[in-house]
Amino acid sequence: MTKPDDTELEATLLALTAQRGEGKTICPSEAARALGGDHPDGWGPLMQPIRRTAVRLMKEGKLVITRKGRPVDPDDFRGVYRLRLPEGG
């Protein structure tokens, strides 16, 4: 299996958040599993590239990273986070 590139990561994140609907969130591991399969060896290594892509998309205004239901600073957040579309986006 080839490693997904930034375009595939971005497309997957945006597609999954759009499918979930406005105001609803996805877990980043859902995107990793969609690209890497259910085995941790497949999706685990994708978590950091997905995080980097999510941060870029938030800075571009295409995605919102939340923690405990609130938007985070894309340059400074830790722990469990979720992703959603911007409101009215």
Tab-separated table of C-alpha atoms in Angstrom:
chain	number	residue	atom	x	y	z
A	1	MET	CA	0.000	0.000	0.000
A	2	THR	CA	1.331	3.425	-0.870
A	3	LYS	CA	1.274	6.224	1.639
A	4	PRO	CA	-1.497	8.748	0.877
A	5	ASP	CA	-0.312	12.189	-0.198
A	6	ASP	CA	-1.537	15.537	1.144
A	7	THR	CA	-4.219	15.757	-1.553
A	8	GLU	CA	-5.700	12.402	-0.517
A	9	LEU	CA	-5.514	13.320	3.172
A	10	GLU	CA	-7.260	16.641	2.539
A	11	ALA	CA	-9.940	15.080	0.326
A	12	THR	CA	-10.671	12.370	2.902
A	13	LEU	CA	-10.915	14.831	5.818
A	14	LEU	CA	-13.219	17.161	3.892
A	15	ALA	CA	-15.375	14.312	2.546
A	16	LEU	CA	-15.843	12.679	5.955
A	17	THR	CA	-16.691	15.945	7.710
A	18	ALA	CA	-19.119	16.848	4.909
A	19	GLN	CA	-20.797	13.425	5.162
A	20	ARG	CA	-21.146	13.832	8.927
A	21	GLY	CA	-22.874	17.181	8.418
A	22	GLU	CA	-22.651	20.698	9.796
A	23	GLY	CA	-22.215	20.934	13.536
A	24	LYS	CA	-21.097	17.290	13.812
A	25	THR	CA	-17.526	16.109	14.288
A	26	ILE	CA	-15.337	13.227	13.186
A	27	CYS	CA	-12.428	11.632	14.983
A	28	PRO	CA	-9.142	11.956	13.066
A	29	SER	CA	-8.729	8.177	13.362
A	30	GLU	CA	-11.835	7.771	11.168
A	31	ALA	CA	-9.932	9.433	8.323
A	32	ALA	CA	-6.829	7.365	9.084
A	33	ARG	CA	-8.854	4.151	8.978
A	34	ALA	CA	-10.576	5.202	5.741
A	35	LEU	CA	-7.142	5.515	4.126
A	36	GLY	CA	-5.100	2.890	5.947
A	37	GLY	CA	-7.608	0.178	6.805
A	38	ASP	CA	-8.659	-1.179	10.194
A	39	HIS	CA	-5.320	-2.617	11.267
A	40	PRO	CA	-3.302	-0.244	13.521
A	41	ASP	CA	-0.197	-0.824	11.387
A	42	GLY	CA	-2.111	0.691	8.470
A	43	TRP	CA	-3.856	3.642	10.068
A	44	GLY	CA	-1.566	4.433	13.009
A	45	PRO	CA	1.262	5.962	10.949
A	46	LEU	CA	-1.270	8.273	9.259
A	47	MET	CA	-2.269	10.070	12.462
A	48	GLN	CA	0.550	12.653	12.349
A	49	PRO	CA	0.103	13.455	8.626
A	50	ILE	CA	-3.647	13.809	9.256
A	51	ARG	CA	-2.985	16.177	12.149
A	52	ARG	CA	-0.662	18.295	9.978
A	53	THR	CA	-3.253	18.381	7.191
A	54	ALA	CA	-6.029	19.303	9.651
A	55	VAL	CA	-3.932	22.178	11.032
A	56	ARG	CA	-3.304	23.493	7.497
A	57	LEU	CA	-6.997	23.199	6.612
A	58	MET	CA	-7.995	25.055	9.779
A	59	LYS	CA	-5.588	27.868	8.921
A	60	GLU	CA	-7.178	27.988	5.452
A	61	GLY	CA	-10.644	28.190	7.003
A	62	LYS	CA	-11.806	24.842	5.557
A	63	LEU	CA	-11.944	22.835	8.794
A	64	VAL	CA	-12.246	23.444	12.538
A	65	ILE	CA	-10.231	21.486	15.089
A	66	THR	CA	-12.078	21.156	18.384
A	67	ARG	CA	-11.176	19.917	21.823
A	68	LYS	CA	-13.910	19.420	24.401
A	69	GLY	CA	-16.332	20.988	21.928
A	70	ARG	CA	-14.420	24.237	21.465
A	71	PRO	CA	-12.187	25.421	18.611
A	72	VAL	CA	-8.485	25.262	19.431
A	73	ASP	CA	-5.448	27.301	18.439
A	74	PRO	CA	-4.118	25.241	15.494
A	75	ASP	CA	-0.534	26.021	16.527
A	76	ASP	CA	-0.970	24.979	20.148
A	77	PHE	CA	-3.251	22.092	21.100
A	78	ARG	CA	-2.695	18.744	22.733
A	79	GLY	CA	-4.548	15.552	23.386
A	80	VAL	CA	-7.751	14.231	21.928
A	81	TYR	CA	-9.273	16.406	19.241
A	82	ARG	CA	-12.111	16.238	16.731
A	83	LEU	CA	-12.755	17.804	13.342
A	84	ARG	CA	-15.752	19.565	11.838
A	85	LEU	CA	-16.682	21.894	9.037
A	86	PRO	CA	-16.748	25.620	9.779
A	87	GLU	CA	-20.206	26.873	10.692
A	88	GLY	CA	-22.030	28.276	7.689
A	89	GLY	CA	-19.341	26.747	5.505
